[in-house]
Amino acid sequence: MATRRIISPPSTFSIQLRAISRQYSSSSSSTSTSHPRVPLAFDHHEPPKGGRHQQDAPIIFMHGLFGSKKNNRSVSRVLARDLKRHVYTVDLRNHGDSPHAPRHDYLAMADDVAGFIRDHGMQNPTLIGHSMGAKTAMTLGLSEPALIGDLVAVDNAPVDAALGGPFARYVQGMRRVDEAGVTRQSEADAILKEYEESVPIRQFLLGNLHRPEDSPALYKFRVPLDVLARSLDSLGDFPFKDPRAARFEKPALFVRGTRSHYVPDEVIPLIGQFFPRFTLVDIEAGHWVISEKPEEFLRAVIEFLTPKE
């Protein structure tokens, strides 16, 4: 069951978190244009006939680290059908079918999404993001609030938090797969098993395998492992430090997995300072909220995005 909790944040936040221990930098107040913007690959899920125009309040769905636009196809189709809105699932830079780039941080990813919105002439889009995609959505909301209508952040918060050992371990295992010259996915899975016991997580990582044109007999990972490995620290970071300098005054939904550590109770007041019109929904799940509890996730999002009379 999804549990709704509407939080009214207090006016002060005294808990010492890395997210507010640094001074705010004005360079984080908007997405940077000093780096080349990446055109994003996407899948387009259309609503039934009679739905909204594709430029009118579409939904943009963003995956997490090592994910792709394929991860959220099923829930995107339901959202398009039930909300009668166009849904675009995108591959963020260095993932899926989108181009690779040496820079991989939230300002760069948010700038890519901003370019996607403008290139498609979208008005008041909804951003939905999980994990890395959630921080990308929050970053764009704070840097260019006029560009979007509302946002849904799934199991992440606007704080600096170390990603921890698992992701670095995944990179090590994936590098071993690339070096081994495997010809079958089962061989790759056997290698990854030394780094991750969970079958669903291994299957998720193996979704990045492909056969390169220059060596079609072998399986390789399509994501640039070197780029992502050196970006792990920045992916735990959040580019905005001071909620007095940047706030998103439009509706925001935060969906939290109760068995996940990504959104502890201690950061909820800070969420409220950055996103004063936020709603929090707890779902009994781990970090992979959408795949673990898709019905509860859809119920929370559809209720949030359904116009109130």
mmCIF file of C-alpha atoms in Angstrom:
data_model
loop_
_atom_site.group_PDB
_atom_site.id
_atom_site.type_symbol
_atom_site.label_atom_id
_atom_site.label_comp_id
_atom_site.label_asym_id
_atom_site.label_seq_id
_atom_site.Cartn_x
_atom_site.Cartn_y
_atom_site.Cartn_z
ATOM 1 C CA MET A 1 0.000 0.000 0.000
ATOM 2 C CA ALA A 2 1.151 3.521 -0.725
ATOM 3 C CA THR A 3 0.990 5.777 2.307
ATOM 4 C CA ARG A 4 0.468 9.481 1.741
ATOM 5 C CA ARG A 5 2.115 11.904 4.075
ATOM 6 C CA ILE A 6 1.834 15.628 3.379
ATOM 7 C CA ILE A 7 4.673 17.379 5.145
ATOM 8 C CA SER A 8 4.678 21.024 6.196
ATOM 9 C CA PRO A 9 8.395 21.738 6.653
ATOM 10 C CA PRO A 10 9.611 23.819 9.587
ATOM 11 C CA SER A 11 11.156 27.206 8.939
ATOM 12 C CA THR A 12 14.628 26.165 10.082
ATOM 13 C CA PHE A 13 16.758 23.143 9.407
ATOM 14 C CA SER A 14 19.385 22.511 12.047
ATOM 15 C CA ILE A 15 20.565 19.033 11.110
ATOM 16 C CA GLN A 16 24.096 19.172 9.755
ATOM 17 C CA LEU A 17 24.176 17.562 6.324
ATOM 18 C CA ARG A 18 26.810 17.777 3.642
ATOM 19 C CA ALA A 19 24.119 19.280 1.425
ATOM 20 C CA ILE A 20 24.169 22.567 3.332
ATOM 21 C CA SER A 21 27.712 22.583 4.664
ATOM 22 C CA ARG A 22 29.112 24.451 1.653
ATOM 23 C CA GLN A 23 28.460 27.949 0.496
ATOM 24 C CA TYR A 24 26.118 28.309 -2.453
ATOM 25 C CA SER A 25 27.902 28.976 -5.737
ATOM 26 C CA SER A 26 26.215 31.277 -8.220
ATOM 27 C CA SER A 27 27.525 29.078 -11.004
ATOM 28 C CA SER A 28 24.990 26.472 -9.881
ATOM 29 C CA SER A 29 22.036 28.792 -10.290
ATOM 30 C CA SER A 30 21.396 27.795 -13.871
ATOM 31 C CA THR A 31 22.379 25.035 -16.207
ATOM 32 C CA SER A 32 25.752 25.623 -17.783
ATOM 33 C CA THR A 33 26.167 26.222 -21.495
ATOM 34 C CA SER A 34 29.978 25.935 -21.403
ATOM 35 C CA HIS A 35 29.788 22.291 -22.434
ATOM 36 C CA PRO A 36 28.259 20.727 -25.540
ATOM 37 C CA ARG A 37 24.647 19.701 -25.085
ATOM 38 C CA VAL A 38 23.836 16.070 -25.901
ATOM 39 C CA PRO A 39 20.757 15.239 -28.035
ATOM 40 C CA LEU A 40 18.790 12.615 -26.150
ATOM 41 C CA ALA A 41 17.461 9.397 -27.633
ATOM 42 C CA PHE A 42 13.871 8.723 -26.640
ATOM 43 C CA ASP A 43 10.808 6.540 -26.972
ATOM 44 C CA HIS A 44 7.445 8.207 -27.469
ATOM 45 C CA HIS A 45 4.347 6.686 -25.854
ATOM 46 C CA GLU A 46 1.181 8.238 -27.258
ATOM 47 C CA PRO A 47 -2.124 8.574 -25.414
ATOM 48 C CA PRO A 48 -5.421 7.299 -26.847
ATOM 49 C CA LYS A 49 -7.168 9.399 -29.457
ATOM 50 C CA GLY A 50 -8.612 12.529 -27.930
ATOM 51 C CA GLY A 51 -5.676 13.026 -25.585
ATOM 52 C CA ARG A 52 -3.606 16.163 -25.285
ATOM 53 C CA HIS A 53 -1.402 17.526 -28.031
ATOM 54 C CA GLN A 54 2.122 16.170 -27.807
ATOM 55 C CA GLN A 55 3.500 19.605 -26.882
ATOM 56 C CA ASP A 56 0.880 20.212 -24.182
ATOM 57 C CA ALA A 57 2.138 19.107 -20.755
ATOM 58 C CA PRO A 58 3.930 15.935 -21.860
ATOM 59 C CA ILE A 59 5.680 13.702 -19.342
ATOM 60 C CA ILE A 60 9.444 13.167 -19.558
ATOM 61 C CA PHE A 61 10.645 10.030 -17.776
ATOM 62 C CA MET A 62 14.316 9.730 -16.729
ATOM 63 C CA HIS A 63 16.065 6.575 -15.584
ATOM 64 C CA GLY A 64 18.768 6.006 -12.968
ATOM 65 C CA LEU A 65 22.459 5.144 -13.227
ATOM 66 C CA PHE A 66 23.099 2.244 -15.660
ATOM 67 C CA GLY A 67 19.462 2.413 -16.755
ATOM 68 C CA SER A 68 17.844 3.367 -20.040
ATOM 69 C CA LYS A 69 14.572 4.439 -21.603
ATOM 70 C CA LYS A 70 13.576 0.768 -21.792
ATOM 71 C CA ASN A 71 13.296 0.476 -18.006
ATOM 72 C CA ASN A 72 10.070 2.445 -17.713
ATOM 73 C CA ARG A 73 8.158 1.389 -20.826
ATOM 74 C CA SER A 74 5.322 -0.417 -19.069
ATOM 75 C CA VAL A 75 4.505 2.309 -16.557
ATOM 76 C CA SER A 76 4.904 4.972 -19.262
ATOM 77 C CA ARG A 77 2.255 3.302 -21.394
ATOM 78 C CA VAL A 78 -0.129 3.260 -18.442
ATOM 79 C CA LEU A 79 0.541 6.931 -17.701
ATOM 80 C CA ALA A 80 -0.089 7.857 -21.338
ATOM 81 C CA ARG A 81 -3.334 5.881 -21.359
ATOM 82 C CA ASP A 82 -4.742 6.960 -17.992
ATOM 83 C CA LEU A 83 -3.639 10.605 -18.014
ATOM 84 C CA LYS A 84 -4.178 11.053 -21.775
ATOM 85 C CA ARG A 85 -0.790 12.722 -22.048
ATOM 86 C CA HIS A 86 2.193 12.028 -24.259
ATOM 87 C CA VAL A 87 5.067 10.345 -22.427
ATOM 88 C CA TYR A 88 8.699 10.503 -23.526
ATOM 89 C CA THR A 89 11.174 8.114 -21.949
ATOM 90 C CA VAL A 90 14.682 9.432 -22.570
ATOM 91 C CA ASP A 91 18.181 8.020 -22.449
ATOM 92 C CA LEU A 92 20.296 10.431 -20.437
ATOM 93 C CA ARG A 93 23.816 11.159 -21.704
ATOM 94 C CA ASN A 94 26.240 8.217 -21.566
ATOM 95 C CA HIS A 95 23.330 5.776 -21.356
ATOM 96 C CA GLY A 96 21.303 3.730 -23.822
ATOM 97 C CA ASP A 97 21.256 5.130 -27.340
ATOM 98 C CA SER A 98 22.224 8.700 -26.396
ATOM 99 C CA PRO A 99 25.702 9.990 -27.269
ATOM 100 C CA HIS A 100 28.651 9.708 -24.922
ATOM 101 C CA ALA A 101 30.318 12.780 -23.434
ATOM 102 C CA PRO A 102 33.266 13.244 -21.050
ATOM 103 C CA ARG A 103 31.207 15.282 -18.582
ATOM 104 C CA HIS A 104 28.596 13.474 -16.510
ATOM 105 C CA ASP A 105 27.000 15.519 -13.745
ATOM 106 C CA TYR A 106 23.584 16.884 -12.895
ATOM 107 C CA LEU A 107 24.013 20.331 -14.412
ATOM 108 C CA ALA A 108 25.042 18.779 -17.730
ATOM 109 C CA MET A 109 22.217 16.231 -17.686
ATOM 110 C CA ALA A 110 19.667 18.883 -16.729
ATOM 111 C CA ASP A 111 20.890 21.069 -19.584
ATOM 112 C CA ASP A 112 20.419 18.155 -22.003
ATOM 113 C CA VAL A 113 16.821 17.740 -20.811
ATOM 114 C CA ALA A 114 16.222 21.487 -21.091
ATOM 115 C CA GLY A 115 17.420 21.289 -24.692
ATOM 116 C CA PHE A 116 15.113 18.332 -25.315
ATOM 117 C CA ILE A 117 12.138 20.331 -24.002
ATOM 118 C CA ARG A 118 12.944 23.360 -26.139
ATOM 119 C CA ASP A 119 13.759 21.360 -29.270
ATOM 120 C CA HIS A 120 10.348 19.667 -29.082
ATOM 121 C CA GLY A 121 8.463 22.865 -28.270
ATOM 122 C CA MET A 122 7.051 21.414 -25.060
ATOM 123 C CA GLN A 123 4.939 23.514 -22.716
ATOM 124 C CA ASN A 124 4.683 22.790 -18.972
ATOM 125 C CA PRO A 125 6.110 19.268 -19.086
ATOM 126 C CA THR A 126 6.150 16.985 -16.072
ATOM 127 C CA LEU A 127 9.530 15.543 -15.149
ATOM 128 C CA ILE A 128 9.632 12.076 -13.581
ATOM 129 C CA GLY A 129 12.995 10.700 -12.550
ATOM 130 C CA HIS A 130 14.287 7.766 -10.546
ATOM 131 C CA SER A 131 17.529 8.021 -8.552
ATOM 132 C CA MET A 132 20.008 9.762 -10.903
ATOM 133 C CA GLY A 133 17.020 10.842 -12.987
ATOM 134 C CA ALA A 134 15.367 12.252 -9.855
ATOM 135 C CA LYS A 135 18.336 14.483 -9.099
ATOM 136 C CA THR A 136 18.400 15.542 -12.741
ATOM 137 C CA ALA A 137 14.726 16.524 -12.495
ATOM 138 C CA MET A 138 15.330 18.431 -9.253
ATOM 139 C CA THR A 139 18.329 20.217 -10.759
ATOM 140 C CA LEU A 140 16.347 21.371 -13.786
ATOM 141 C CA GLY A 141 13.429 22.410 -11.599
ATOM 142 C CA LEU A 142 15.671 24.612 -9.478
ATOM 143 C CA SER A 143 17.752 25.997 -12.348
ATOM 144 C CA GLU A 144 14.945 26.700 -14.846
ATOM 145 C CA PRO A 145 11.627 26.512 -12.979
ATOM 146 C CA ALA A 146 9.735 28.379 -15.719
ATOM 147 C CA LEU A 147 10.525 25.587 -18.156
ATOM 148 C CA ILE A 148 8.568 22.828 -16.405
ATOM 149 C CA GLY A 149 5.150 22.408 -14.834
ATOM 150 C CA ASP A 150 5.824 19.996 -11.988
ATOM 151 C CA LEU A 151 8.084 17.085 -11.098
ATOM 152 C CA VAL A 152 8.166 13.643 -9.526
ATOM 153 C CA ALA A 153 11.367 12.562 -7.760
ATOM 154 C CA VAL A 154 11.572 8.833 -7.057
ATOM 155 C CA ASP A 155 13.789 7.766 -4.153
ATOM 156 C CA ASN A 156 16.320 10.547 -4.093
ATOM 157 C CA ALA A 157 16.704 13.884 -2.328
ATOM 158 C CA PRO A 158 18.431 17.251 -2.920
ATOM 159 C CA VAL A 159 21.430 16.382 -0.756
ATOM 160 C CA ASP A 160 25.053 15.361 -1.093
ATOM 161 C CA ALA A 161 25.299 11.679 -0.250
ATOM 162 C CA ALA A 162 27.984 9.161 -1.143
ATOM 163 C CA LEU A 163 26.755 6.496 -3.531
ATOM 164 C CA GLY A 164 28.601 3.838 -1.557
ATOM 165 C CA GLY A 165 30.405 0.708 -2.589
ATOM 166 C CA PRO A 166 27.880 -1.114 -4.788
ATOM 167 C CA PHE A 167 28.141 1.179 -7.812
ATOM 168 C CA ALA A 168 31.951 1.162 -7.808
ATOM 169 C CA ARG A 169 31.754 -2.611 -7.465
ATOM 170 C CA TYR A 170 29.392 -2.814 -10.432
ATOM 171 C CA VAL A 171 31.853 -0.846 -12.562
ATOM 172 C CA GLN A 172 34.639 -3.253 -11.599
ATOM 173 C CA GLY A 173 32.550 -6.241 -12.587
ATOM 174 C CA MET A 174 31.418 -4.671 -15.836
ATOM 175 C CA ARG A 175 35.023 -3.850 -16.730
ATOM 176 C CA ARG A 176 35.944 -7.484 -16.157
ATOM 177 C CA VAL A 177 33.178 -8.521 -18.529
ATOM 178 C CA ASP A 178 34.498 -6.160 -21.213
ATOM 179 C CA GLU A 179 38.025 -7.481 -20.772
ATOM 180 C CA ALA A 180 36.953 -11.141 -20.834
ATOM 181 C CA GLY A 181 35.647 -11.120 -24.400
ATOM 182 C CA VAL A 182 32.421 -12.942 -23.580
ATOM 183 C CA THR A 183 30.263 -14.319 -26.380
ATOM 184 C CA ARG A 184 27.180 -15.206 -24.314
ATOM 185 C CA GLN A 185 25.215 -13.258 -21.734
ATOM 186 C CA SER A 186 25.471 -16.221 -19.376
ATOM 187 C CA GLU A 187 29.246 -15.746 -19.322
ATOM 188 C CA ALA A 188 28.832 -12.092 -18.429
ATOM 189 C CA ASP A 189 26.339 -12.994 -15.710
ATOM 190 C CA ALA A 190 28.765 -15.497 -14.204
ATOM 191 C CA ILE A 191 31.380 -12.760 -13.892
ATOM 192 C CA LEU A 192 28.962 -10.229 -12.431
ATOM 193 C CA LYS A 193 27.796 -12.784 -9.882
ATOM 194 C CA GLU A 194 31.131 -12.308 -8.118
ATOM 195 C CA TYR A 195 30.210 -8.641 -7.608
ATOM 196 C CA GLU A 196 26.439 -8.751 -7.073
ATOM 197 C CA GLU A 197 24.341 -11.603 -5.677
ATOM 198 C CA SER A 198 20.945 -10.170 -6.642
ATOM 199 C CA VAL A 199 19.665 -11.666 -9.893
ATOM 200 C CA PRO A 200 17.354 -8.695 -10.691
ATOM 201 C CA ILE A 201 20.224 -6.219 -10.283
ATOM 202 C CA ARG A 202 22.509 -8.332 -12.474
ATOM 203 C CA GLN A 203 19.793 -8.528 -15.112
ATOM 204 C CA PHE A 204 19.419 -4.752 -14.901
ATOM 205 C CA LEU A 205 23.162 -4.264 -15.481
ATOM 206 C CA LEU A 206 23.237 -6.845 -18.273
ATOM 207 C CA GLY A 207 20.604 -4.784 -20.085
ATOM 208 C CA ASN A 208 23.521 -2.557 -21.102
ATOM 209 C CA LEU A 209 25.225 -5.295 -23.123
ATOM 210 C CA HIS A 210 25.352 -5.060 -26.893
ATOM 211 C CA ARG A 211 27.382 -6.419 -29.789
ATOM 212 C CA PRO A 212 29.620 -3.646 -31.197
ATOM 213 C CA GLU A 213 29.784 -3.296 -34.977
ATOM 214 C CA ASP A 214 33.567 -3.744 -34.956
ATOM 215 C CA SER A 215 33.374 -7.028 -32.986
ATOM 216 C CA PRO A 216 29.875 -8.487 -33.462
ATOM 217 C CA ALA A 217 30.831 -11.847 -31.979
ATOM 218 C CA LEU A 218 31.467 -10.318 -28.554
ATOM 219 C CA TYR A 219 29.284 -8.719 -25.935
ATOM 220 C CA LYS A 220 30.406 -5.353 -24.574
ATOM 221 C CA PHE A 221 28.781 -2.763 -22.345
ATOM 222 C CA ARG A 222 27.466 0.194 -24.324
ATOM 223 C CA VAL A 223 27.895 2.653 -21.430
ATOM 224 C CA PRO A 224 31.288 4.416 -21.140
ATOM 225 C CA LEU A 225 32.536 2.796 -17.951
ATOM 226 C CA ASP A 226 35.562 5.087 -17.552
ATOM 227 C CA VAL A 227 33.383 8.209 -17.698
ATOM 228 C CA LEU A 228 30.831 6.852 -15.244
ATOM 229 C CA ALA A 229 33.511 5.515 -12.877
ATOM 230 C CA ARG A 230 35.166 8.902 -12.479
ATOM 231 C CA SER A 231 31.743 10.560 -12.136
ATOM 232 C CA LEU A 232 30.500 8.476 -9.210
ATOM 233 C CA ASP A 233 31.412 11.104 -6.615
ATOM 234 C CA SER A 234 29.620 13.889 -8.491
ATOM 235 C CA LEU A 235 26.553 11.663 -8.902
ATOM 236 C CA GLY A 236 26.225 11.501 -5.136
ATOM 237 C CA ASP A 237 26.488 15.283 -5.010
ATOM 238 C CA PHE A 238 23.736 17.828 -5.607
ATOM 239 C CA PRO A 239 24.625 21.118 -7.314
ATOM 240 C CA PHE A 240 22.380 23.377 -5.217
ATOM 241 C CA LYS A 241 23.447 24.024 -1.637
ATOM 242 C CA ASP A 242 21.305 26.884 -0.358
ATOM 243 C CA PRO A 243 17.497 26.710 -0.573
ATOM 244 C CA ARG A 244 17.357 30.449 0.049
ATOM 245 C CA ALA A 245 18.978 30.999 -3.356
ATOM 246 C CA ALA A 246 16.897 28.572 -5.445
ATOM 247 C CA ARG A 247 13.402 27.201 -4.861
ATOM 248 C CA PHE A 248 10.879 25.353 -7.004
ATOM 249 C CA GLU A 249 7.517 26.890 -6.136
ATOM 250 C CA LYS A 250 5.408 24.498 -8.231
ATOM 251 C CA PRO A 251 3.991 21.100 -7.196
ATOM 252 C CA ALA A 252 6.495 18.324 -6.576
ATOM 253 C CA LEU A 253 5.922 14.716 -5.587
ATOM 254 C CA PHE A 254 8.601 12.749 -3.743
ATOM 255 C CA VAL A 255 8.112 8.984 -3.800
ATOM 256 C CA ARG A 256 10.191 7.156 -1.211
ATOM 257 C CA GLY A 257 10.950 3.474 -0.745
ATOM 258 C CA THR A 258 10.590 2.748 2.967
ATOM 259 C CA ARG A 259 13.322 0.088 2.839
ATOM 260 C CA SER A 260 15.715 2.417 1.023
ATOM 261 C CA HIS A 261 18.254 4.743 2.662
ATOM 262 C CA TYR A 262 18.219 7.412 -0.063
ATOM 263 C CA VAL A 263 15.596 9.683 1.564
ATOM 264 C CA PRO A 264 15.985 9.501 5.356
ATOM 265 C CA ASP A 265 13.589 11.411 7.581
ATOM 266 C CA GLU A 266 16.361 13.871 8.430
ATOM 267 C CA VAL A 267 16.363 15.365 4.907
ATOM 268 C CA ILE A 268 12.611 15.934 4.641
ATOM 269 C CA PRO A 269 12.771 19.489 6.027
ATOM 270 C CA LEU A 270 15.432 20.361 3.442
ATOM 271 C CA ILE A 271 13.229 18.964 0.683
ATOM 272 C CA GLY A 272 10.534 21.331 1.902
ATOM 273 C CA GLN A 273 12.862 24.301 1.745
ATOM 274 C CA PHE A 274 13.852 23.613 -1.869
ATOM 275 C CA PHE A 275 10.361 22.407 -2.876
ATOM 276 C CA PRO A 276 7.820 24.128 -0.603
ATOM 277 C CA ARG A 277 4.803 22.627 -2.403
ATOM 278 C CA PHE A 278 6.003 19.051 -2.119
ATOM 279 C CA THR A 279 4.038 15.948 -1.233
ATOM 280 C CA LEU A 280 5.707 12.817 0.110
ATOM 281 C CA VAL A 281 4.427 9.323 -0.578
ATOM 282 C CA ASP A 282 5.976 6.303 1.131
ATOM 283 C CA ILE A 283 5.838 2.940 -0.623
ATOM 284 C CA GLU A 284 6.926 -0.277 1.035
ATOM 285 C CA ALA A 285 9.843 -1.034 -1.278
ATOM 286 C CA GLY A 286 13.585 -0.717 -1.620
ATOM 287 C CA HIS A 287 15.410 1.702 -3.905
ATOM 288 C CA TRP A 288 13.931 0.128 -7.055
ATOM 289 C CA VAL A 289 10.474 1.428 -6.216
ATOM 290 C CA ILE A 290 9.044 1.434 -9.740
ATOM 291 C CA SER A 291 9.983 -2.144 -10.606
ATOM 292 C CA GLU A 292 9.192 -3.500 -7.136
ATOM 293 C CA LYS A 293 5.788 -1.855 -6.697
ATOM 294 C CA PRO A 294 4.611 -0.543 -10.089
ATOM 295 C CA GLU A 295 0.909 -0.415 -9.157
ATOM 296 C CA GLU A 296 1.515 1.613 -5.997
ATOM 297 C CA PHE A 297 3.879 3.906 -7.896
ATOM 298 C CA LEU A 298 1.351 4.470 -10.661
ATOM 299 C CA ARG A 299 -1.431 5.128 -8.176
ATOM 300 C CA ALA A 300 0.627 7.822 -6.434
ATOM 301 C CA VAL A 301 1.725 9.502 -9.675
ATOM 302 C CA ILE A 302 -1.691 9.421 -11.337
ATOM 303 C CA GLU A 303 -3.330 10.905 -8.243
ATOM 304 C CA PHE A 304 -0.683 13.640 -8.140
ATOM 305 C CA LEU A 305 -1.026 14.502 -11.827
ATOM 306 C CA THR A 306 -4.808 14.264 -12.077
ATOM 307 C CA PRO A 307 -6.260 17.811 -12.167
ATOM 308 C CA LYS A 308 -8.070 18.689 -8.963
ATOM 309 C CA GLU A 309 -11.556 20.109 -9.364
#
